[in-house]
PDB file of N, CA and C in Angstrom:
ATOM      1  N   UNK A 271     -64.636  33.939 -77.462  1.00  0.00           N
ATOM      2  CA  UNK A 271     -64.394  33.330 -78.753  1.00  0.00           C
ATOM      3  C   UNK A 271     -64.020  34.427 -79.771  1.00  0.00           C
ATOM      4  N   UNK A 272     -63.015  34.211 -80.590  1.00  0.00           N
ATOM      5  CA  UNK A 272     -62.598  35.216 -81.524  1.00  0.00           C
ATOM      6  C   UNK A 272     -63.351  35.059 -82.823  1.00  0.00           C
ATOM      7  N   UNK A 273     -63.472  36.192 -83.556  1.00  0.00           N
ATOM      8  CA  UNK A 273     -64.164  36.119 -84.835  1.00  0.00           C
ATOM      9  C   UNK A 273     -63.160  35.768 -85.928  1.00  0.00           C
ATOM     10  N   UNK A 274     -63.669  35.454 -87.072  1.00  0.00           N
ATOM     11  CA  UNK A 274     -62.856  34.960 -88.198  1.00  0.00           C
ATOM     12  C   UNK A 274     -63.064  35.886 -89.401  1.00  0.00           C
ATOM     13  N   UNK A 275     -61.981  36.286 -90.073  1.00  0.00           N
ATOM     14  CA  UNK A 275     -62.069  37.057 -91.294  1.00  0.00           C
ATOM     15  C   UNK A 275     -62.103  36.048 -92.450  1.00  0.00           C
ATOM     16  N   UNK A 276     -63.173  36.049 -93.239  1.00  0.00           N
ATOM     17  CA  UNK A 276     -63.309  35.118 -94.320  1.00  0.00           C
ATOM     18  C   UNK A 276     -62.963  35.753 -95.668  1.00  0.00           C
ATOM     19  N   UNK A 277     -62.903  34.933 -96.714  1.00  0.00           N
ATOM     20  CA  UNK A 277     -62.689  35.448 -98.067  1.00  0.00           C
ATOM     21  C   UNK A 277     -63.823  36.393 -98.444  1.00  0.00           C
ATOM     22  N   UNK A 278     -65.038  36.024 -98.070  1.00  0.00           N
ATOM     23  CA  UNK A 278     -66.211  36.908 -98.370  1.00  0.00           C
ATOM     24  C   UNK A 278     -66.050  38.266 -97.701  1.00  0.00           C
ATOM     25  N   UNK A 279     -65.531  38.263 -96.468  1.00  0.00           N
ATOM     26  CA  UNK A 279     -65.292  39.540 -95.764  1.00  0.00           C
ATOM     27  C   UNK A 279     -64.250  40.380 -96.518  1.00  0.00           C
ATOM     28  N   UNK A 280     -63.210  39.736 -97.015  1.00  0.00           N
ATOM     29  CA  UNK A 280     -62.181  40.447 -97.754  1.00  0.00           C
ATOM     30  C   UNK A 280     -62.772  41.068 -99.049  1.00  0.00           C
ATOM     31  N   UNK A 281     -63.612  40.282 -99.709  1.00  0.00           N
ATOM     32  CA  UNK A 281     -64.268  40.770-100.952  1.00  0.00           C
ATOM     33  C   UNK A 281     -65.159  41.966-100.633  1.00  0.00           C
ATOM     34  N   UNK A 282     -65.930  41.882 -99.544  1.00  0.00           N
ATOM     35  CA  UNK A 282     -66.762  43.025 -99.169  1.00  0.00           C
ATOM     36  C   UNK A 282     -65.904  44.258 -98.825  1.00  0.00           C
ATOM     37  N   UNK A 283     -64.788  44.061 -98.149  1.00  0.00           N
ATOM     38  CA  UNK A 283     -63.911  45.186 -97.813  1.00  0.00           C
ATOM     39  C   UNK A 283     -63.366  45.821 -99.112  1.00  0.00           C
ATOM     40  N   UNK A 284     -62.977  44.983-100.085  1.00  0.00           N
ATOM     41  CA  UNK A 284     -62.507  45.514-101.373  1.00  0.00           C
ATOM     42  C   UNK A 284     -63.585  46.381-101.996  1.00  0.00           C
ATOM     43  N   UNK A 285     -64.823  45.897-101.966  1.00  0.00           N
ATOM     44  CA  UNK A 285     -65.926  46.593-102.589  1.00  0.00           C
ATOM     45  C   UNK A 285     -66.250  47.905-101.851  1.00  0.00           C
ATOM     46  N   UNK A 286     -66.038  47.956-100.557  1.00  0.00           N
ATOM     47  CA  UNK A 286     -66.264  49.186 -99.777  1.00  0.00           C
ATOM     48  C   UNK A 286     -65.187  50.244-100.145  1.00  0.00           C
ATOM     49  N   UNK A 287     -63.964  49.763-100.350  1.00  0.00           N
ATOM     50  CA  UNK A 287     -62.887  50.697-100.697  1.00  0.00           C
ATOM     51  C   UNK A 287     -62.984  51.140-102.147  1.00  0.00           C
ATOM     52  N   UNK A 288     -63.509  50.313-102.979  1.00  0.00           N
ATOM     53  CA  UNK A 288     -63.701  50.634-104.427  1.00  0.00           C
ATOM     54  C   UNK A 288     -65.152  50.396-104.770  1.00  0.00           C
ATOM     55  N   UNK A 289     -66.051  51.349-104.568  1.00  0.00           N
ATOM     56  CA  UNK A 289     -67.480  51.139-104.794  1.00  0.00           C
ATOM     57  C   UNK A 289     -67.861  50.720-106.200  1.00  0.00           C
ATOM     58  N   UNK A 290     -67.044  51.057-107.204  1.00  0.00           N
ATOM     59  CA  UNK A 290     -67.368  50.701-108.592  1.00  0.00           C
ATOM     60  C   UNK A 290     -66.977  49.288-108.944  1.00  0.00           C
ATOM     61  N   UNK A 291     -66.361  48.589-107.986  1.00  0.00           N
ATOM     62  CA  UNK A 291     -65.911  47.230-108.220  1.00  0.00           C
ATOM     63  C   UNK A 291     -67.085  46.245-108.009  1.00  0.00           C
ATOM     64  N   UNK A 292     -67.381  45.470-109.031  1.00  0.00           N
ATOM     65  CA  UNK A 292     -68.485  44.517-108.912  1.00  0.00           C
ATOM     66  C   UNK A 292     -68.090  43.357-108.032  1.00  0.00           C
ATOM     67  N   UNK A 293     -69.079  42.667-107.488  1.00  0.00           N
ATOM     68  CA  UNK A 293     -68.773  41.498-106.653  1.00  0.00           C
ATOM     69  C   UNK A 293     -68.063  40.400-107.429  1.00  0.00           C
ATOM     70  N   UNK A 294     -68.456  40.064-108.672  1.00  0.00           N
ATOM     71  CA  UNK A 294     -67.732  39.037-109.411  1.00  0.00           C
ATOM     72  C   UNK A 294     -66.274  39.398-109.708  1.00  0.00           C
ATOM     73  N   UNK A 295     -66.020  40.686-109.978  1.00  0.00           N
ATOM     74  CA  UNK A 295     -64.654  41.107-110.268  1.00  0.00           C
ATOM     75  C   UNK A 295     -63.835  41.093-108.950  1.00  0.00           C
ATOM     76  N   UNK A 296     -64.400  41.547-107.892  1.00  0.00           N
ATOM     77  CA  UNK A 296     -63.707  41.510-106.594  1.00  0.00           C
ATOM     78  C   UNK A 296     -63.362  40.068-106.225  1.00  0.00           C
ATOM     79  N   UNK A 297     -64.298  39.149-106.480  1.00  0.00           N
ATOM     80  CA  UNK A 297     -64.038  37.734-106.198  1.00  0.00           C
ATOM     81  C   UNK A 297     -62.921  37.180-107.056  1.00  0.00           C
ATOM     82  N   UNK A 298     -62.936  37.574-108.349  1.00  0.00           N
ATOM     83  CA  UNK A 298     -61.851  37.127-109.249  1.00  0.00           C
ATOM     84  C   UNK A 298     -60.498  37.651-108.822  1.00  0.00           C
ATOM     85  N   UNK A 299     -60.466  38.894-108.373  1.00  0.00           N
ATOM     86  CA  UNK A 299     -59.179  39.494-107.866  1.00  0.00           C
ATOM     87  C   UNK A 299     -58.679  38.733-106.656  1.00  0.00           C
ATOM     88  N   UNK A 300     -59.571  38.464-105.724  1.00  0.00           N
ATOM     89  CA  UNK A 300     -59.168  37.716-104.537  1.00  0.00           C
ATOM     90  C   UNK A 300     -58.678  36.320-104.903  1.00  0.00           C
ATOM     91  N   UNK A 301     -59.397  35.654-105.794  1.00  0.00           N
ATOM     92  CA  UNK A 301     -58.974  34.328-106.229  1.00  0.00           C
ATOM     93  C   UNK A 301     -57.603  34.372-106.911  1.00  0.00           C
ATOM     94  N   UNK A 302     -57.389  35.346-107.765  1.00  0.00           N
ATOM     95  CA  UNK A 302     -56.108  35.463-108.484  1.00  0.00           C
ATOM     96  C   UNK A 302     -54.974  35.735-107.493  1.00  0.00           C
ATOM     97  N   UNK A 303     -55.236  36.539-106.486  1.00  0.00           N
ATOM     98  CA  UNK A 303     -54.226  36.869-105.465  1.00  0.00           C
ATOM     99  C   UNK A 303     -53.802  35.597-104.725  1.00  0.00           C
ATOM    100  N   UNK A 304     -54.795  34.844-104.234  1.00  0.00           N
ATOM    101  CA  UNK A 304     -54.510  33.621-103.483  1.00  0.00           C
ATOM    102  C   UNK A 304     -53.919  32.537-104.382  1.00  0.00           C
ATOM    103  N   UNK A 305     -54.386  32.443-105.587  1.00  0.00           N
ATOM    104  CA  UNK A 305     -53.858  31.436-106.547  1.00  0.00           C
ATOM    105  C   UNK A 305     -52.365  31.704-106.798  1.00  0.00           C
ATOM    106  N   UNK A 306     -52.019  32.949-106.946  1.00  0.00           N
ATOM    107  CA  UNK A 306     -50.612  33.289-107.226  1.00  0.00           C
ATOM    108  C   UNK A 306     -49.738  32.935-106.074  1.00  0.00           C
ATOM    109  N   UNK A 307     -50.193  33.112-104.853  1.00  0.00           N
ATOM    110  CA  UNK A 307     -49.431  32.704-103.651  1.00  0.00           C
ATOM    111  C   UNK A 307     -49.217  31.195-103.690  1.00  0.00           C
ATOM    112  N   UNK A 308     -50.287  30.451-103.934  1.00  0.00           N
ATOM    113  CA  UNK A 308     -50.223  28.982-103.960  1.00  0.00           C
ATOM    114  C   UNK A 308     -49.275  28.517-105.052  1.00  0.00           C
ATOM    115  N   UNK A 309     -49.368  29.079-106.260  1.00  0.00           N
ATOM    116  CA  UNK A 309     -48.490  28.692-107.356  1.00  0.00           C
ATOM    117  C   UNK A 309     -47.037  28.960-107.054  1.00  0.00           C
ATOM    118  N   UNK A 310     -46.730  30.103-106.450  1.00  0.00           N
ATOM    119  CA  UNK A 310     -45.355  30.418-106.088  1.00  0.00           C
ATOM    120  C   UNK A 310     -44.811  29.396-105.082  1.00  0.00           C
ATOM    121  N   UNK A 311     -45.635  29.044-104.089  1.00  0.00           N
ATOM    122  CA  UNK A 311     -45.206  28.071-103.084  1.00  0.00           C
ATOM    123  C   UNK A 311     -44.999  26.696-103.714  1.00  0.00           C
ATOM    124  N   UNK A 312     -45.870  26.315-104.674  1.00  0.00           N
ATOM    125  CA  UNK A 312     -45.741  25.074-105.412  1.00  0.00           C
ATOM    126  C   UNK A 312     -44.400  24.995-106.195  1.00  0.00           C
ATOM    127  N   UNK A 313     -43.986  26.167-106.701  1.00  0.00           N
ATOM    128  CA  UNK A 313     -42.720  26.252-107.446  1.00  0.00           C
ATOM    129  C   UNK A 313     -41.496  26.302-106.496  1.00  0.00           C
ATOM    130  N   UNK A 314     -41.750  26.349-105.207  1.00  0.00           N
ATOM    131  CA  UNK A 314     -40.669  26.402-104.226  1.00  0.00           C
ATOM    132  C   UNK A 314     -40.188  27.803-103.965  1.00  0.00           C
ATOM    133  N   UNK A 315     -40.945  28.816-104.391  1.00  0.00           N
ATOM    134  CA  UNK A 315     -40.560  30.178-104.163  1.00  0.00           C
ATOM    135  C   UNK A 315     -41.094  30.705-102.833  1.00  0.00           C
ATOM    136  N   UNK A 316     -40.366  31.624-102.215  1.00  0.00           N
ATOM    137  CA  UNK A 316     -40.883  32.265-101.023  1.00  0.00           C
ATOM    138  C   UNK A 316     -41.793  33.401-101.472  1.00  0.00           C
ATOM    139  N   UNK A 317     -42.803  33.715-100.671  1.00  0.00           N
ATOM    140  CA  UNK A 317     -43.750  34.806-100.972  1.00  0.00           C
ATOM    141  C   UNK A 317     -43.582  35.848 -99.850  1.00  0.00           C
ATOM    142  N   UNK A 318     -43.182  37.073-100.216  1.00  0.00           N
ATOM    143  CA  UNK A 318     -42.999  38.112 -99.223  1.00  0.00           C
ATOM    144  C   UNK A 318     -43.986  39.240 -99.522  1.00  0.00           C
ATOM    145  N   UNK A 319     -44.839  39.517 -98.538  1.00  0.00           N
ATOM    146  CA  UNK A 319     -45.821  40.593 -98.673  1.00  0.00           C
ATOM    147  C   UNK A 319     -45.466  41.661 -97.662  1.00  0.00           C
ATOM    148  N   UNK A 320     -45.035  42.801 -98.159  1.00  0.00           N
ATOM    149  CA  UNK A 320     -44.567  43.903 -97.308  1.00  0.00           C
ATOM    150  C   UNK A 320     -45.604  44.290 -96.295  1.00  0.00           C
ATOM    151  N   UNK A 321     -45.200  44.413 -95.047  1.00  0.00           N
ATOM    152  CA  UNK A 321     -46.109  44.786 -93.970  1.00  0.00           C
ATOM    153  C   UNK A 321     -46.906  43.648 -93.385  1.00  0.00           C
ATOM    154  N   UNK A 322     -46.891  42.508 -94.026  1.00  0.00           N
ATOM    155  CA  UNK A 322     -47.649  41.341 -93.547  1.00  0.00           C
ATOM    156  C   UNK A 322     -46.694  40.231 -93.090  1.00  0.00           C
ATOM    157  N   UNK A 323     -45.896  39.723 -94.020  1.00  0.00           N
ATOM    158  CA  UNK A 323     -44.959  38.656 -93.662  1.00  0.00           C
ATOM    159  C   UNK A 323     -44.569  37.822 -94.863  1.00  0.00           C
ATOM    160  N   UNK A 324     -43.942  36.691 -94.569  1.00  0.00           N
ATOM    161  CA  UNK A 324     -43.405  35.812 -95.612  1.00  0.00           C
ATOM    162  C   UNK A 324     -43.965  34.389 -95.436  1.00  0.00           C
ATOM    163  N   UNK A 325     -44.271  33.809 -96.586  1.00  0.00           N
ATOM    164  CA  UNK A 325     -44.702  32.408 -96.633  1.00  0.00           C
ATOM    165  C   UNK A 325     -43.583  31.663 -97.345  1.00  0.00           C
ATOM    166  N   UNK A 326     -43.288  30.458 -96.835  1.00  0.00           N
ATOM    167  CA  UNK A 326     -42.317  29.595 -97.541  1.00  0.00           C
ATOM    168  C   UNK A 326     -42.718  28.155 -97.325  1.00  0.00           C
ATOM    169  N   UNK A 327     -42.274  27.334 -98.238  1.00  0.00           N
ATOM    170  CA  UNK A 327     -42.534  25.897 -98.186  1.00  0.00           C
ATOM    171  C   UNK A 327     -41.316  25.206 -97.622  1.00  0.00           C
ATOM    172  N   UNK A 328     -41.568  24.229 -96.768  1.00  0.00           N
ATOM    173  CA  UNK A 328     -40.466  23.472 -96.185  1.00  0.00           C
ATOM    174  C   UNK A 328     -40.828  22.011 -96.212  1.00  0.00           C
ATOM    175  N   UNK A 329     -39.862  21.166 -96.437  1.00  0.00           N
ATOM    176  CA  UNK A 329     -40.079  19.700 -96.487  1.00  0.00           C
ATOM    177  C   UNK A 329     -39.800  19.153 -95.084  1.00  0.00           C
ATOM    178  N   UNK A 330     -40.783  18.458 -94.522  1.00  0.00           N
ATOM    179  CA  UNK A 330     -40.583  17.781 -93.251  1.00  0.00           C
ATOM    180  C   UNK A 330     -40.156  16.372 -93.524  1.00  0.00           C
ATOM    181  N   UNK A 331     -39.157  15.925 -92.758  1.00  0.00           N
ATOM    182  CA  UNK A 331     -38.627  14.572 -92.968  1.00  0.00           C
ATOM    183  C   UNK A 331     -39.567  13.543 -92.411  1.00  0.00           C
ATOM    184  N   UNK A 332     -39.408  12.331 -92.936  1.00  0.00           N
ATOM    185  CA  UNK A 332     -40.120  11.157 -92.379  1.00  0.00           C
ATOM    186  C   UNK A 332     -39.694  11.013 -90.912  1.00  0.00           C
ATOM    187  N   UNK A 333     -40.628  10.612 -90.054  1.00  0.00           N
ATOM    188  CA  UNK A 333     -40.308  10.469 -88.629  1.00  0.00           C
ATOM    189  C   UNK A 333     -41.212   9.409 -87.999  1.00  0.00           C
ATOM    190  N   UNK A 334     -40.777   8.876 -86.874  1.00  0.00           N
ATOM    191  CA  UNK A 334     -41.641   7.908 -86.183  1.00  0.00           C
ATOM    192  C   UNK A 334     -42.770   8.647 -85.474  1.00  0.00           C
ATOM    193  N   UNK A 335     -43.920   8.023 -85.414  1.00  0.00           N
ATOM    194  CA  UNK A 335     -45.080   8.594 -84.743  1.00  0.00           C
ATOM    195  C   UNK A 335     -45.863   7.537 -84.055  1.00  0.00           C
ATOM    196  N   UNK A 336     -46.972   7.960 -83.465  1.00  0.00           N
ATOM    197  CA  UNK A 336     -47.791   6.995 -82.711  1.00  0.00           C
ATOM    198  C   UNK A 336     -49.245   7.325 -82.970  1.00  0.00           C
ATOM    199  N   UNK A 337     -50.038   6.286 -83.234  1.00  0.00           N
ATOM    200  CA  UNK A 337     -51.485   6.430 -83.369  1.00  0.00           C
ATOM    201  C   UNK A 337     -52.058   6.716 -82.000  1.00  0.00           C
ATOM    202  N   UNK A 338     -52.691   7.882 -81.778  1.00  0.00           N
ATOM    203  CA  UNK A 338     -53.190   8.214 -80.439  1.00  0.00           C
ATOM    204  C   UNK A 338     -54.297   7.301 -79.947  1.00  0.00           C
ATOM    205  N   UNK A 339     -55.050   6.721 -80.883  1.00  0.00           N
ATOM    206  CA  UNK A 339     -56.162   5.814 -80.475  1.00  0.00           C
ATOM    207  C   UNK A 339     -55.671   4.450 -80.028  1.00  0.00           C
ATOM    208  N   UNK A 340     -54.756   3.896 -80.827  1.00  0.00           N
ATOM    209  CA  UNK A 340     -54.310   2.528 -80.563  1.00  0.00           C
ATOM    210  C   UNK A 340     -52.999   2.446 -79.851  1.00  0.00           C
ATOM    211  N   UNK A 341     -52.239   3.554 -79.886  1.00  0.00           N
ATOM    212  CA  UNK A 341     -50.862   3.505 -79.313  1.00  0.00           C
ATOM    213  C   UNK A 341     -49.835   2.827 -80.208  1.00  0.00           C
ATOM    214  N   UNK A 342     -50.306   2.382 -81.385  1.00  0.00           N
ATOM    215  CA  UNK A 342     -49.409   1.681 -82.326  1.00  0.00           C
ATOM    216  C   UNK A 342     -48.391   2.676 -82.895  1.00  0.00           C
ATOM    217  N   UNK A 343     -47.130   2.205 -82.917  1.00  0.00           N
ATOM    218  CA  UNK A 343     -46.064   2.989 -83.516  1.00  0.00           C
ATOM    219  C   UNK A 343     -46.156   2.911 -85.038  1.00  0.00           C
ATOM    220  N   UNK A 344     -45.981   4.012 -85.720  1.00  0.00           N
ATOM    221  CA  UNK A 344     -46.074   4.082 -87.167  1.00  0.00           C
ATOM    222  C   UNK A 344     -45.052   5.081 -87.704  1.00  0.00           C
ATOM    223  N   UNK A 345     -44.908   5.142 -88.987  1.00  0.00           N
ATOM    224  CA  UNK A 345     -44.025   6.088 -89.619  1.00  0.00           C
ATOM    225  C   UNK A 345     -44.865   7.209 -90.257  1.00  0.00           C
ATOM    226  N   UNK A 346     -44.541   8.435 -89.875  1.00  0.00           N
ATOM    227  CA  UNK A 346     -45.210   9.602 -90.499  1.00  0.00           C
ATOM    228  C   UNK A 346     -44.346   9.971 -91.706  1.00  0.00           C
ATOM    229  N   UNK A 347     -44.960   9.911 -92.911  1.00  0.00           N
ATOM    230  CA  UNK A 347     -44.196  10.147 -94.144  1.00  0.00           C
ATOM    231  C   UNK A 347     -43.756  11.611 -94.273  1.00  0.00           C
ATOM    232  N   UNK A 348     -42.732  11.798 -95.066  1.00  0.00           N
ATOM    233  CA  UNK A 348     -42.276  13.184 -95.337  1.00  0.00           C
ATOM    234  C   UNK A 348     -43.352  13.930 -96.101  1.00  0.00           C
ATOM    235  N   UNK A 349     -43.366  15.214 -95.915  1.00  0.00           N
ATOM    236  CA  UNK A 349     -44.403  16.044 -96.549  1.00  0.00           C
ATOM    237  C   UNK A 349     -43.953  17.497 -96.610  1.00  0.00           C
ATOM    238  N   UNK A 350     -44.623  18.256 -97.444  1.00  0.00           N
ATOM    239  CA  UNK A 350     -44.399  19.701 -97.547  1.00  0.00           C
ATOM    240  C   UNK A 350     -45.334  20.400 -96.555  1.00  0.00           C
ATOM    241  N   UNK A 351     -44.806  21.430 -95.876  1.00  0.00           N
ATOM    242  CA  UNK A 351     -45.618  22.259 -95.021  1.00  0.00           C
ATOM    243  C   UNK A 351     -45.356  23.727 -95.391  1.00  0.00           C
ATOM    244  N   UNK A 352     -46.335  24.563 -95.084  1.00  0.00           N
ATOM    245  CA  UNK A 352     -46.172  26.004 -95.326  1.00  0.00           C
ATOM    246  C   UNK A 352     -45.896  26.692 -94.018  1.00  0.00           C
ATOM    247  N   UNK A 353     -44.858  27.528 -94.030  1.00  0.00           N
ATOM    248  CA  UNK A 353     -44.478  28.296 -92.832  1.00  0.00           C
ATOM    249  C   UNK A 353     -44.814  29.768 -93.101  1.00  0.00           C
ATOM    250  N   UNK A 354     -45.245  30.470 -92.071  1.00  0.00           N
ATOM    251  CA  UNK A 354     -45.524  31.905 -92.199  1.00  0.00           C
ATOM    252  C   UNK A 354     -44.736  32.592 -91.116  1.00  0.00           C
ATOM    253  N   UNK A 355     -44.006  33.660 -91.490  1.00  0.00           N
ATOM    254  CA  UNK A 355     -43.318  34.470 -90.497  1.00  0.00           C
ATOM    255  C   UNK A 355     -43.803  35.898 -90.646  1.00  0.00           C
ATOM    256  N   UNK A 356     -44.384  36.411 -89.570  1.00  0.00           N
ATOM    257  CA  UNK A 356     -44.930  37.750 -89.594  1.00  0.00           C
ATOM    258  C   UNK A 356     -43.821  38.793 -89.708  1.00  0.00           C
ATOM    259  N   UNK A 357     -44.103  39.900 -90.422  1.00  0.00           N
ATOM    260  CA  UNK A 357     -43.132  40.973 -90.593  1.00  0.00           C
ATOM    261  C   UNK A 357     -42.980  41.716 -89.243  1.00  0.00           C
ATOM    262  N   UNK A 358     -41.871  42.444 -89.108  1.00  0.00           N
ATOM    263  CA  UNK A 358     -41.656  43.264 -87.901  1.00  0.00           C
ATOM    264  C   UNK A 358     -42.765  44.267 -87.759  1.00  0.00           C
ATOM    265  N   UNK A 359     -43.221  44.841 -88.865  1.00  0.00           N
ATOM    266  CA  UNK A 359     -44.274  45.861 -88.822  1.00  0.00           C
ATOM    267  C   UNK A 359     -45.547  45.222 -88.254  1.00  0.00           C
ATOM    268  N   UNK A 360     -45.928  44.058 -88.709  1.00  0.00           N
ATOM    269  CA  UNK A 360     -47.130  43.404 -88.203  1.00  0.00           C
ATOM    270  C   UNK A 360     -46.964  43.067 -86.730  1.00  0.00           C
ATOM    271  N   UNK A 361     -45.810  42.533 -86.343  1.00  0.00           N
ATOM    272  CA  UNK A 361     -45.554  42.191 -84.962  1.00  0.00           C
ATOM    273  C   UNK A 361     -45.668  43.437 -84.079  1.00  0.00           C
ATOM    274  N   UNK A 362     -45.078  44.542 -84.538  1.00  0.00           N
ATOM    275  CA  UNK A 362     -45.133  45.794 -83.746  1.00  0.00           C
ATOM    276  C   UNK A 362     -46.568  46.278 -83.602  1.00  0.00           C
ATOM    277  N   UNK A 363     -47.332  46.234 -84.690  1.00  0.00           N
ATOM    278  CA  UNK A 363     -48.725  46.707 -84.628  1.00  0.00           C
ATOM    279  C   UNK A 363     -49.543  45.874 -83.643  1.00  0.00           C
ATOM    280  N   UNK A 364     -49.348  44.560 -83.694  1.00  0.00           N
ATOM    281  CA  UNK A 364     -50.105  43.686 -82.763  1.00  0.00           C
ATOM    282  C   UNK A 364     -49.623  43.837 -81.324  1.00  0.00           C
ATOM    283  N   UNK A 365     -48.334  44.058 -81.139  1.00  0.00           N
ATOM    284  CA  UNK A 365     -47.760  44.178 -79.802  1.00  0.00           C
ATOM    285  C   UNK A 365     -48.294  45.489 -79.143  1.00  0.00           C
ATOM    286  N   UNK A 366     -48.387  46.555 -79.936  1.00  0.00           N
ATOM    287  CA  UNK A 366     -48.801  47.838 -79.382  1.00  0.00           C
ATOM    288  C   UNK A 366     -50.314  47.941 -79.127  1.00  0.00           C
ATOM    289  N   UNK A 367     -51.094  47.006 -79.682  1.00  0.00           N
ATOM    290  CA  UNK A 367     -52.537  47.018 -79.442  1.00  0.00           C
ATOM    291  C   UNK A 367     -52.868  46.630 -78.033  1.00  0.00           C
ATOM    292  N   UNK A 368     -53.862  47.288 -77.480  1.00  0.00           N
ATOM    293  CA  UNK A 368     -54.401  46.909 -76.174  1.00  0.00           C
ATOM    294  C   UNK A 368     -55.401  45.788 -76.351  1.00  0.00           C
ATOM    295  N   UNK A 369     -55.361  44.809 -75.463  1.00  0.00           N
ATOM    296  CA  UNK A 369     -56.296  43.698 -75.537  1.00  0.00           C
ATOM    297  C   UNK A 369     -57.618  44.052 -74.992  1.00  0.00           C
TER     298      UNK A 369
END
């Protein structure tokens, strides 16, 4: 089973790198960072983070679907989805790592 990096872990990492940073301020910084990504995506903008990758919003069209429990055919409505594409740098780093 793989482990999970949480927002709390990110905040702790920030505080280790900057010991004078208080927990509330580190939490506010993390919130502001993630909020800005969400707001940009809501505006339809792409978000590019150097060395990590790009986030973008895409509209999925309405399509036919099936209820897995009942087998009943239904229509899946159109919706927005978020796509992430890893940067070449991230892909290279992960590819070169030994498992």
